[in-house]
């Protein structure tokens, strides 16, 4: 069995799950046997071999992975721990008698940890995309299938926190928004922007601005804010036109031609003037 390339202490665990803080180690000791399974899943889904090697030199990535492992292991086993509320957090008891109030608090704890885990995953992806070689990996394609790939990116734009269920619903809407934006700027250009976001290609300030505007368009569509989307789409296309030499994929696409199509005006001065039309 391969070893984890991270170390997780009781302090690490309690910093990741604040309500698990306790003068005793019951929760930590109950979850610790499941750290490796959680780490292995994260390695396969997010890190890959390139990301795993980067853990040895990238402290911020390592910290995000530690947090994600703690939260993933805890969430995978929390319903089997017989948690009860203690003066300093949650503890584990040997019986199955959990009061309704405690059950409600445990459910609230689970939701809190689910959101925290989503945020930790987003942070991991951000640091991984800055890791040389990761952007070409299968993990990069799975982790960043859309230009809006983290709950915090979405929350930043809408200025409100999302529950785990809300984020799941928004993701479905974002996939539809991705399809709309692909018709606006072409599949080729969207795929190129995704390669930049994964770190497989370099991006300059112009590309960063384009990605930001596309991201806003997608979020406005997912929110059903059609007027805001229309305005942002117009700004996006104007920005593309002002920097067309830097985006040949869009410039040579059918999407560009469609965006600049002008309906024929039947005027007498035109060589193709049609009588009795």
PDB file of C-alpha atoms in Angstrom:
ATOM      1  CA  UNK A   1       0.000   0.000   0.000  1.00  0.00           C
ATOM      2  CA  UNK A   2       1.455   3.351  -1.050  1.00  0.00           C
ATOM      3  CA  UNK A   3       1.889   5.944   1.665  1.00  0.00           C
ATOM      4  CA  UNK A   4       0.176   9.309   1.809  1.00  0.00           C
ATOM      5  CA  UNK A   5       2.462  12.215   0.942  1.00  0.00           C
ATOM      6  CA  UNK A   6       0.866  14.288   3.679  1.00  0.00           C
ATOM      7  CA  UNK A   7       0.776  14.033   7.459  1.00  0.00           C
ATOM      8  CA  UNK A   8      -2.450  14.753   9.359  1.00  0.00           C
ATOM      9  CA  UNK A   9      -2.375  15.562  13.063  1.00  0.00           C
ATOM     10  CA  UNK A  10      -5.244  16.023  15.511  1.00  0.00           C
ATOM     11  CA  UNK A  11      -4.681  19.776  15.223  1.00  0.00           C
ATOM     12  CA  UNK A  12      -4.927  19.599  11.422  1.00  0.00           C
ATOM     13  CA  UNK A  13      -8.180  17.690  11.751  1.00  0.00           C
ATOM     14  CA  UNK A  14      -9.694  20.118  14.236  1.00  0.00           C
ATOM     15  CA  UNK A  15      -8.669  23.134  12.166  1.00  0.00           C
ATOM     16  CA  UNK A  16     -10.442  21.567   9.200  1.00  0.00           C
ATOM     17  CA  UNK A  17     -13.547  20.681  11.227  1.00  0.00           C
ATOM     18  CA  UNK A  18     -13.755  23.296  13.965  1.00  0.00           C
ATOM     19  CA  UNK A  19     -16.756  21.752  15.693  1.00  0.00           C
ATOM     20  CA  UNK A  20     -14.777  18.548  16.186  1.00  0.00           C
ATOM     21  CA  UNK A  21     -12.501  20.389  18.623  1.00  0.00           C
ATOM     22  CA  UNK A  22     -12.417  18.524  21.882  1.00  0.00           C
ATOM     23  CA  UNK A  23     -10.166  17.943  24.869  1.00  0.00           C
ATOM     24  CA  UNK A  24     -10.444  14.276  23.920  1.00  0.00           C
ATOM     25  CA  UNK A  25      -9.527  12.507  20.670  1.00  0.00           C
ATOM     26  CA  UNK A  26     -12.624  10.376  20.076  1.00  0.00           C
ATOM     27  CA  UNK A  27     -13.691  11.937  16.782  1.00  0.00           C
ATOM     28  CA  UNK A  28     -10.158  12.156  15.405  1.00  0.00           C
ATOM     29  CA  UNK A  29      -9.320   8.578  16.378  1.00  0.00           C
ATOM     30  CA  UNK A  30     -12.571   7.319  14.863  1.00  0.00           C
ATOM     31  CA  UNK A  31     -11.956   9.051  11.533  1.00  0.00           C
ATOM     32  CA  UNK A  32      -8.184   8.574  11.243  1.00  0.00           C
ATOM     33  CA  UNK A  33      -8.370   5.008   9.822  1.00  0.00           C
ATOM     34  CA  UNK A  34     -10.270   6.430   6.845  1.00  0.00           C
ATOM     35  CA  UNK A  35      -7.718   9.109   5.890  1.00  0.00           C
ATOM     36  CA  UNK A  36      -5.885   6.884   3.426  1.00  0.00           C
ATOM     37  CA  UNK A  37      -9.058   5.969   1.524  1.00  0.00           C
ATOM     38  CA  UNK A  38     -10.013   9.650   1.293  1.00  0.00           C
ATOM     39  CA  UNK A  39      -6.487  10.593   0.182  1.00  0.00           C
ATOM     40  CA  UNK A  40      -6.443   7.854  -2.444  1.00  0.00           C
ATOM     41  CA  UNK A  41      -9.717   9.070  -3.929  1.00  0.00           C
ATOM     42  CA  UNK A  42      -8.436  12.659  -4.027  1.00  0.00           C
ATOM     43  CA  UNK A  43      -5.201  11.494  -5.642  1.00  0.00           C
ATOM     44  CA  UNK A  44      -7.101   9.719  -8.408  1.00  0.00           C
ATOM     45  CA  UNK A  45      -9.700  12.426  -8.946  1.00  0.00           C
ATOM     46  CA  UNK A  46      -7.695  15.633  -8.527  1.00  0.00           C
ATOM     47  CA  UNK A  47      -3.956  15.209  -8.026  1.00  0.00           C
ATOM     48  CA  UNK A  48      -2.739  12.568 -10.405  1.00  0.00           C
ATOM     49  CA  UNK A  49       0.955  11.770 -10.227  1.00  0.00           C
ATOM     50  CA  UNK A  50       1.999  15.321 -11.110  1.00  0.00           C
ATOM     51  CA  UNK A  51      -0.106  16.874  -8.363  1.00  0.00           C
ATOM     52  CA  UNK A  52       0.980  14.273  -5.848  1.00  0.00           C
ATOM     53  CA  UNK A  53       4.646  15.030  -6.512  1.00  0.00           C
ATOM     54  CA  UNK A  54       3.942  18.755  -6.062  1.00  0.00           C
ATOM     55  CA  UNK A  55       2.777  18.119  -2.487  1.00  0.00           C
ATOM     56  CA  UNK A  56       6.415  17.889  -1.427  1.00  0.00           C
ATOM     57  CA  UNK A  57       7.202  21.466  -2.514  1.00  0.00           C
ATOM     58  CA  UNK A  58       3.891  23.367  -2.545  1.00  0.00           C
ATOM     59  CA  UNK A  59       2.812  24.086   1.025  1.00  0.00           C
ATOM     60  CA  UNK A  60      -0.458  25.759   0.045  1.00  0.00           C
ATOM     61  CA  UNK A  61      -1.498  22.840  -2.128  1.00  0.00           C
ATOM     62  CA  UNK A  62      -0.532  20.446   0.653  1.00  0.00           C
ATOM     63  CA  UNK A  63      -2.615  22.413   3.181  1.00  0.00           C
ATOM     64  CA  UNK A  64      -5.640  22.336   0.858  1.00  0.00           C
ATOM     65  CA  UNK A  65      -5.246  18.571   0.378  1.00  0.00           C
ATOM     66  CA  UNK A  66      -4.969  17.982   4.137  1.00  0.00           C
ATOM     67  CA  UNK A  67      -8.199  19.896   4.655  1.00  0.00           C
ATOM     68  CA  UNK A  68      -9.960  18.053   1.833  1.00  0.00           C
ATOM     69  CA  UNK A  69      -8.825  14.652   3.170  1.00  0.00           C
ATOM     70  CA  UNK A  70     -10.037  15.484   6.696  1.00  0.00           C
ATOM     71  CA  UNK A  71     -13.426  16.659   5.457  1.00  0.00           C
ATOM     72  CA  UNK A  72     -13.878  13.806   2.968  1.00  0.00           C
ATOM     73  CA  UNK A  73     -13.019  11.152   5.564  1.00  0.00           C
ATOM     74  CA  UNK A  74     -15.255  12.788   8.158  1.00  0.00           C
ATOM     75  CA  UNK A  75     -18.221  13.120   5.789  1.00  0.00           C
ATOM     76  CA  UNK A  76     -17.850   9.511   4.685  1.00  0.00           C
ATOM     77  CA  UNK A  77     -18.185   8.250   8.244  1.00  0.00           C
ATOM     78  CA  UNK A  78     -19.974  10.907  10.282  1.00  0.00           C
ATOM     79  CA  UNK A  79     -23.327   9.075  10.290  1.00  0.00           C
ATOM     80  CA  UNK A  80     -21.682   6.036  11.850  1.00  0.00           C
ATOM     81  CA  UNK A  81     -19.917   7.884  14.674  1.00  0.00           C
ATOM     82  CA  UNK A  82     -22.807   8.336  17.147  1.00  0.00           C
ATOM     83  CA  UNK A  83     -21.941  11.985  17.574  1.00  0.00           C
ATOM     84  CA  UNK A  84     -23.287  14.006  20.470  1.00  0.00           C
ATOM     85  CA  UNK A  85     -22.910  17.665  21.319  1.00  0.00           C
ATOM     86  CA  UNK A  86     -20.298  18.433  23.987  1.00  0.00           C
ATOM     87  CA  UNK A  87     -19.370  21.749  25.654  1.00  0.00           C
ATOM     88  CA  UNK A  88     -16.389  22.120  23.313  1.00  0.00           C
ATOM     89  CA  UNK A  89     -17.767  20.596  20.120  1.00  0.00           C
ATOM     90  CA  UNK A  90     -18.870  17.094  19.148  1.00  0.00           C
ATOM     91  CA  UNK A  91     -17.913  13.859  20.800  1.00  0.00           C
ATOM     92  CA  UNK A  92     -18.540  10.142  20.255  1.00  0.00           C
ATOM     93  CA  UNK A  93     -20.659   7.983  22.533  1.00  0.00           C
ATOM     94  CA  UNK A  94     -21.036   4.243  22.712  1.00  0.00           C
ATOM     95  CA  UNK A  95     -24.832   4.151  22.556  1.00  0.00           C
ATOM     96  CA  UNK A  96     -27.312   4.937  19.802  1.00  0.00           C
ATOM     97  CA  UNK A  97     -29.490   7.347  21.770  1.00  0.00           C
ATOM     98  CA  UNK A  98     -29.257  10.679  19.990  1.00  0.00           C
ATOM     99  CA  UNK A  99     -31.793  13.337  20.857  1.00  0.00           C
ATOM    100  CA  UNK A 100     -33.716  15.076  18.044  1.00  0.00           C
ATOM    101  CA  UNK A 101     -31.875  18.307  18.804  1.00  0.00           C
ATOM    102  CA  UNK A 102     -28.527  16.535  18.486  1.00  0.00           C
ATOM    103  CA  UNK A 103     -29.658  14.943  15.222  1.00  0.00           C
ATOM    104  CA  UNK A 104     -30.553  18.353  13.840  1.00  0.00           C
ATOM    105  CA  UNK A 105     -27.178  19.723  14.860  1.00  0.00           C
ATOM    106  CA  UNK A 106     -25.407  16.785  13.268  1.00  0.00           C
ATOM    107  CA  UNK A 107     -27.266  17.410   9.992  1.00  0.00           C
ATOM    108  CA  UNK A 108     -26.274  21.075  10.170  1.00  0.00           C
ATOM    109  CA  UNK A 109     -22.678  19.992  10.810  1.00  0.00           C
ATOM    110  CA  UNK A 110     -22.756  17.690   7.779  1.00  0.00           C
ATOM    111  CA  UNK A 111     -23.991  20.510   5.519  1.00  0.00           C
ATOM    112  CA  UNK A 112     -21.356  22.885   6.892  1.00  0.00           C
ATOM    113  CA  UNK A 113     -18.643  20.324   6.213  1.00  0.00           C
ATOM    114  CA  UNK A 114     -19.961  19.569   2.712  1.00  0.00           C
ATOM    115  CA  UNK A 115     -19.656  23.248   1.758  1.00  0.00           C
ATOM    116  CA  UNK A 116     -16.216  23.435   3.383  1.00  0.00           C
ATOM    117  CA  UNK A 117     -15.143  20.363   1.393  1.00  0.00           C
ATOM    118  CA  UNK A 118     -16.341  21.932  -1.869  1.00  0.00           C
ATOM    119  CA  UNK A 119     -14.321  25.047  -1.056  1.00  0.00           C
ATOM    120  CA  UNK A 120     -11.236  22.965  -0.213  1.00  0.00           C
ATOM    121  CA  UNK A 121     -11.563  21.135  -3.533  1.00  0.00           C
ATOM    122  CA  UNK A 122     -11.793  24.461  -5.364  1.00  0.00           C
ATOM    123  CA  UNK A 123      -8.677  25.676  -3.579  1.00  0.00           C
ATOM    124  CA  UNK A 124      -6.850  22.467  -4.497  1.00  0.00           C
ATOM    125  CA  UNK A 125      -7.767  22.906  -8.163  1.00  0.00           C
ATOM    126  CA  UNK A 126      -6.566  26.518  -8.153  1.00  0.00           C
ATOM    127  CA  UNK A 127      -3.128  25.517  -6.865  1.00  0.00           C
ATOM    128  CA  UNK A 128      -2.967  22.481  -9.136  1.00  0.00           C
ATOM    129  CA  UNK A 129      -3.642  24.608 -12.215  1.00  0.00           C
ATOM    130  CA  UNK A 130      -0.477  26.552 -11.354  1.00  0.00           C
ATOM    131  CA  UNK A 131       1.532  23.303 -11.197  1.00  0.00           C
ATOM    132  CA  UNK A 132       3.620  22.620 -14.268  1.00  0.00           C
ATOM    133  CA  UNK A 133       2.432  19.579 -16.196  1.00  0.00           C
ATOM    134  CA  UNK A 134      -0.877  19.144 -14.356  1.00  0.00           C
ATOM    135  CA  UNK A 135      -2.907  21.016 -16.978  1.00  0.00           C
ATOM    136  CA  UNK A 136      -2.430  18.265 -19.571  1.00  0.00           C
ATOM    137  CA  UNK A 137      -3.590  15.504 -17.222  1.00  0.00           C
ATOM    138  CA  UNK A 138      -6.891  13.659 -17.156  1.00  0.00           C
ATOM    139  CA  UNK A 139      -7.397  15.018 -13.644  1.00  0.00           C
ATOM    140  CA  UNK A 140      -7.201  18.583 -14.996  1.00  0.00           C
ATOM    141  CA  UNK A 141      -9.914  17.871 -17.564  1.00  0.00           C
ATOM    142  CA  UNK A 142     -12.135  16.273 -14.907  1.00  0.00           C
ATOM    143  CA  UNK A 143     -11.514  19.029 -12.366  1.00  0.00           C
ATOM    144  CA  UNK A 144     -12.052  21.948 -14.755  1.00  0.00           C
ATOM    145  CA  UNK A 145     -14.735  20.925 -17.258  1.00  0.00           C
ATOM    146  CA  UNK A 146     -16.210  24.453 -17.148  1.00  0.00           C
ATOM    147  CA  UNK A 147     -14.810  27.954 -16.730  1.00  0.00           C
ATOM    148  CA  UNK A 148     -16.874  28.166 -13.533  1.00  0.00           C
ATOM    149  CA  UNK A 149     -15.588  25.184 -11.579  1.00  0.00           C
ATOM    150  CA  UNK A 150     -15.754  26.155  -7.892  1.00  0.00           C
ATOM    151  CA  UNK A 151     -18.491  27.129  -5.482  1.00  0.00           C
ATOM    152  CA  UNK A 152     -16.520  30.209  -4.395  1.00  0.00           C
ATOM    153  CA  UNK A 153     -16.206  31.539  -7.954  1.00  0.00           C
ATOM    154  CA  UNK A 154     -19.975  31.419  -8.204  1.00  0.00           C
ATOM    155  CA  UNK A 155     -20.603  32.822  -4.735  1.00  0.00           C
ATOM    156  CA  UNK A 156     -18.222  35.723  -5.419  1.00  0.00           C
ATOM    157  CA  UNK A 157     -20.268  36.836  -8.422  1.00  0.00           C
ATOM    158  CA  UNK A 158     -23.723  36.451  -6.867  1.00  0.00           C
ATOM    159  CA  UNK A 159     -22.582  37.874  -3.513  1.00  0.00           C
ATOM    160  CA  UNK A 160     -24.176  35.102  -1.449  1.00  0.00           C
ATOM    161  CA  UNK A 161     -23.233  31.786   0.090  1.00  0.00           C
ATOM    162  CA  UNK A 162     -24.555  28.617  -1.533  1.00  0.00           C
ATOM    163  CA  UNK A 163     -25.598  25.373   0.108  1.00  0.00           C
ATOM    164  CA  UNK A 164     -24.250  22.097  -1.277  1.00  0.00           C
ATOM    165  CA  UNK A 165     -27.617  21.402  -2.952  1.00  0.00           C
ATOM    166  CA  UNK A 166     -27.744  24.881  -4.480  1.00  0.00           C
ATOM    167  CA  UNK A 167     -24.272  24.368  -5.932  1.00  0.00           C
ATOM    168  CA  UNK A 168     -25.333  21.024  -7.415  1.00  0.00           C
ATOM    169  CA  UNK A 169     -28.323  22.715  -9.063  1.00  0.00           C
ATOM    170  CA  UNK A 170     -26.179  25.608 -10.304  1.00  0.00           C
ATOM    171  CA  UNK A 171     -23.704  23.170 -11.851  1.00  0.00           C
ATOM    172  CA  UNK A 172     -26.479  21.718 -14.009  1.00  0.00           C
ATOM    173  CA  UNK A 173     -27.410  25.232 -15.118  1.00  0.00           C
ATOM    174  CA  UNK A 174     -23.748  26.048 -15.777  1.00  0.00           C
ATOM    175  CA  UNK A 175     -23.394  23.110 -18.170  1.00  0.00           C
ATOM    176  CA  UNK A 176     -26.318  24.543 -20.139  1.00  0.00           C
ATOM    177  CA  UNK A 177     -24.707  27.987 -20.016  1.00  0.00           C
ATOM    178  CA  UNK A 178     -21.473  26.473 -21.343  1.00  0.00           C
ATOM    179  CA  UNK A 179     -23.414  25.260 -24.390  1.00  0.00           C
ATOM    180  CA  UNK A 180     -24.814  28.752 -24.974  1.00  0.00           C
ATOM    181  CA  UNK A 181     -21.380  30.366 -24.747  1.00  0.00           C
ATOM    182  CA  UNK A 182     -19.907  27.809 -27.121  1.00  0.00           C
ATOM    183  CA  UNK A 183     -22.415  28.986 -29.734  1.00  0.00           C
ATOM    184  CA  UNK A 184     -21.431  32.594 -29.012  1.00  0.00           C
ATOM    185  CA  UNK A 185     -17.623  32.253 -29.188  1.00  0.00           C
ATOM    186  CA  UNK A 186     -17.210  28.766 -30.795  1.00  0.00           C
ATOM    187  CA  UNK A 187     -16.219  25.380 -29.405  1.00  0.00           C
ATOM    188  CA  UNK A 188     -12.615  25.927 -30.448  1.00  0.00           C
ATOM    189  CA  UNK A 189     -12.269  29.193 -28.548  1.00  0.00           C
ATOM    190  CA  UNK A 190     -14.011  27.849 -25.444  1.00  0.00           C
ATOM    191  CA  UNK A 191     -11.764  24.774 -25.397  1.00  0.00           C
ATOM    192  CA  UNK A 192      -8.717  27.026 -25.770  1.00  0.00           C
ATOM    193  CA  UNK A 193      -9.818  29.132 -22.783  1.00  0.00           C
ATOM    194  CA  UNK A 194     -10.313  25.953 -20.748  1.00  0.00           C
ATOM    195  CA  UNK A 195      -6.783  24.825 -21.615  1.00  0.00           C
ATOM    196  CA  UNK A 196      -5.507  28.164 -20.305  1.00  0.00           C
ATOM    197  CA  UNK A 197      -7.548  27.883 -17.121  1.00  0.00           C
ATOM    198  CA  UNK A 198      -6.171  24.385 -16.478  1.00  0.00           C
ATOM    199  CA  UNK A 199      -2.643  25.684 -16.893  1.00  0.00           C
ATOM    200  CA  UNK A 200      -1.921  23.694 -20.046  1.00  0.00           C
ATOM    201  CA  UNK A 201      -1.375  26.957 -21.956  1.00  0.00           C
ATOM    202  CA  UNK A 202      -0.086  30.359 -20.910  1.00  0.00           C
ATOM    203  CA  UNK A 203      -2.577  33.220 -20.642  1.00  0.00           C
ATOM    204  CA  UNK A 204      -1.920  36.932 -20.754  1.00  0.00           C
ATOM    205  CA  UNK A 205      -3.976  39.732 -19.215  1.00  0.00           C
ATOM    206  CA  UNK A 206      -6.238  39.850 -22.276  1.00  0.00           C
ATOM    207  CA  UNK A 207      -7.107  36.164 -21.930  1.00  0.00           C
ATOM    208  CA  UNK A 208      -7.696  36.614 -18.186  1.00  0.00           C
ATOM    209  CA  UNK A 209     -10.200  39.373 -18.983  1.00  0.00           C
ATOM    210  CA  UNK A 210     -11.941  37.237 -21.609  1.00  0.00           C
ATOM    211  CA  UNK A 211     -12.237  34.313 -19.171  1.00  0.00           C
ATOM    212  CA  UNK A 212     -13.641  36.653 -16.520  1.00  0.00           C
ATOM    213  CA  UNK A 213     -16.292  37.984 -18.922  1.00  0.00           C
ATOM    214  CA  UNK A 214     -17.265  34.518 -20.177  1.00  0.00           C
ATOM    215  CA  UNK A 215     -17.523  33.357 -16.567  1.00  0.00           C
ATOM    216  CA  UNK A 216     -19.848  36.265 -15.751  1.00  0.00           C
ATOM    217  CA  UNK A 217     -22.000  35.456 -18.776  1.00  0.00           C
ATOM    218  CA  UNK A 218     -22.335  31.848 -17.647  1.00  0.00           C
ATOM    219  CA  UNK A 219     -23.284  32.814 -14.102  1.00  0.00           C
ATOM    220  CA  UNK A 220     -25.845  35.363 -15.291  1.00  0.00           C
ATOM    221  CA  UNK A 221     -27.405  32.677 -17.488  1.00  0.00           C
ATOM    222  CA  UNK A 222     -27.430  30.170 -14.620  1.00  0.00           C
ATOM    223  CA  UNK A 223     -29.124  32.778 -12.429  1.00  0.00           C
ATOM    224  CA  UNK A 224     -31.692  33.568 -15.122  1.00  0.00           C
ATOM    225  CA  UNK A 225     -30.549  37.213 -15.279  1.00  0.00           C
ATOM    226  CA  UNK A 226     -31.078  37.586 -19.010  1.00  0.00           C
ATOM    227  CA  UNK A 227     -30.690  41.365 -19.222  1.00  0.00           C
ATOM    228  CA  UNK A 228     -27.427  41.215 -17.291  1.00  0.00           C
ATOM    229  CA  UNK A 229     -26.302  38.362 -19.551  1.00  0.00           C
ATOM    230  CA  UNK A 230     -27.168  40.323 -22.701  1.00  0.00           C
ATOM    231  CA  UNK A 231     -25.185  43.343 -21.499  1.00  0.00           C
ATOM    232  CA  UNK A 232     -22.173  41.240 -20.484  1.00  0.00           C
ATOM    233  CA  UNK A 233     -22.295  39.310 -23.774  1.00  0.00           C
ATOM    234  CA  UNK A 234     -22.146  42.608 -25.678  1.00  0.00           C
ATOM    235  CA  UNK A 235     -19.142  43.713 -23.612  1.00  0.00           C
ATOM    236  CA  UNK A 236     -17.470  40.356 -24.216  1.00  0.00           C
ATOM    237  CA  UNK A 237     -17.893  40.566 -27.994  1.00  0.00           C
ATOM    238  CA  UNK A 238     -16.657  44.171 -28.091  1.00  0.00           C
ATOM    239  CA  UNK A 239     -13.586  43.108 -26.115  1.00  0.00           C
ATOM    240  CA  UNK A 240     -12.977  40.225 -28.516  1.00  0.00           C
ATOM    241  CA  UNK A 241     -13.256  42.605 -31.493  1.00  0.00           C
ATOM    242  CA  UNK A 242     -10.782  45.029 -29.900  1.00  0.00           C
ATOM    243  CA  UNK A 243      -8.249  42.206 -29.442  1.00  0.00           C
ATOM    244  CA  UNK A 244      -9.105  40.008 -32.421  1.00  0.00           C
ATOM    245  CA  UNK A 245      -5.494  39.449 -33.438  1.00  0.00           C
ATOM    246  CA  UNK A 246      -4.903  37.576 -30.167  1.00  0.00           C
ATOM    247  CA  UNK A 247      -7.845  35.204 -30.652  1.00  0.00           C
ATOM    248  CA  UNK A 248      -7.578  33.690 -34.161  1.00  0.00           C
ATOM    249  CA  UNK A 249      -9.716  30.702 -33.175  1.00  0.00           C
ATOM    250  CA  UNK A 250     -12.670  32.999 -32.597  1.00  0.00           C
ATOM    251  CA  UNK A 251     -11.785  35.310 -35.512  1.00  0.00           C
ATOM    252  CA  UNK A 252     -11.889  32.383 -37.965  1.00  0.00           C
ATOM    253  CA  UNK A 253     -14.962  30.704 -36.515  1.00  0.00           C
ATOM    254  CA  UNK A 254     -18.516  30.523 -37.775  1.00  0.00           C
ATOM    255  CA  UNK A 255     -19.520  32.055 -34.427  1.00  0.00           C
ATOM    256  CA  UNK A 256     -17.609  35.242 -35.308  1.00  0.00           C
ATOM    257  CA  UNK A 257     -19.334  35.398 -38.713  1.00  0.00           C
ATOM    258  CA  UNK A 258     -22.725  34.895 -37.075  1.00  0.00           C
ATOM    259  CA  UNK A 259     -22.027  37.675 -34.566  1.00  0.00           C
ATOM    260  CA  UNK A 260     -21.153  40.057 -37.421  1.00  0.00           C
ATOM    261  CA  UNK A 261     -23.839  39.022 -39.894  1.00  0.00           C
ATOM    262  CA  UNK A 262     -25.702  41.982 -41.326  1.00  0.00           C
ATOM    263  CA  UNK A 263     -29.112  41.457 -42.859  1.00  0.00           C
ATOM    264  CA  UNK A 264     -29.220  42.490 -46.541  1.00  0.00           C
ATOM    265  CA  UNK A 265     -30.834  45.874 -47.102  1.00  0.00           C
ATOM    266  CA  UNK A 266     -32.776  45.955 -50.387  1.00  0.00           C
ATOM    267  CA  UNK A 267     -31.871  49.448 -51.619  1.00  0.00           C
ATOM    268  CA  UNK A 268     -31.858  50.813 -55.182  1.00  0.00           C
ATOM    269  CA  UNK A 269     -28.223  51.818 -54.842  1.00  0.00           C
ATOM    270  CA  UNK A 270     -27.231  48.181 -54.270  1.00  0.00           C
ATOM    271  CA  UNK A 271     -26.154  46.084 -57.320  1.00  0.00           C
ATOM    272  CA  UNK A 272     -28.331  43.215 -56.087  1.00  0.00           C
ATOM    273  CA  UNK A 273     -31.477  45.388 -55.747  1.00  0.00           C
ATOM    274  CA  UNK A 274     -34.611  43.263 -56.227  1.00  0.00           C
ATOM    275  CA  UNK A 275     -37.617  44.912 -57.912  1.00  0.00           C
ATOM    276  CA  UNK A 276     -41.113  44.390 -56.446  1.00  0.00           C
ATOM    277  CA  UNK A 277     -39.738  42.898 -53.261  1.00  0.00           C
TER     278      UNK A 277
END
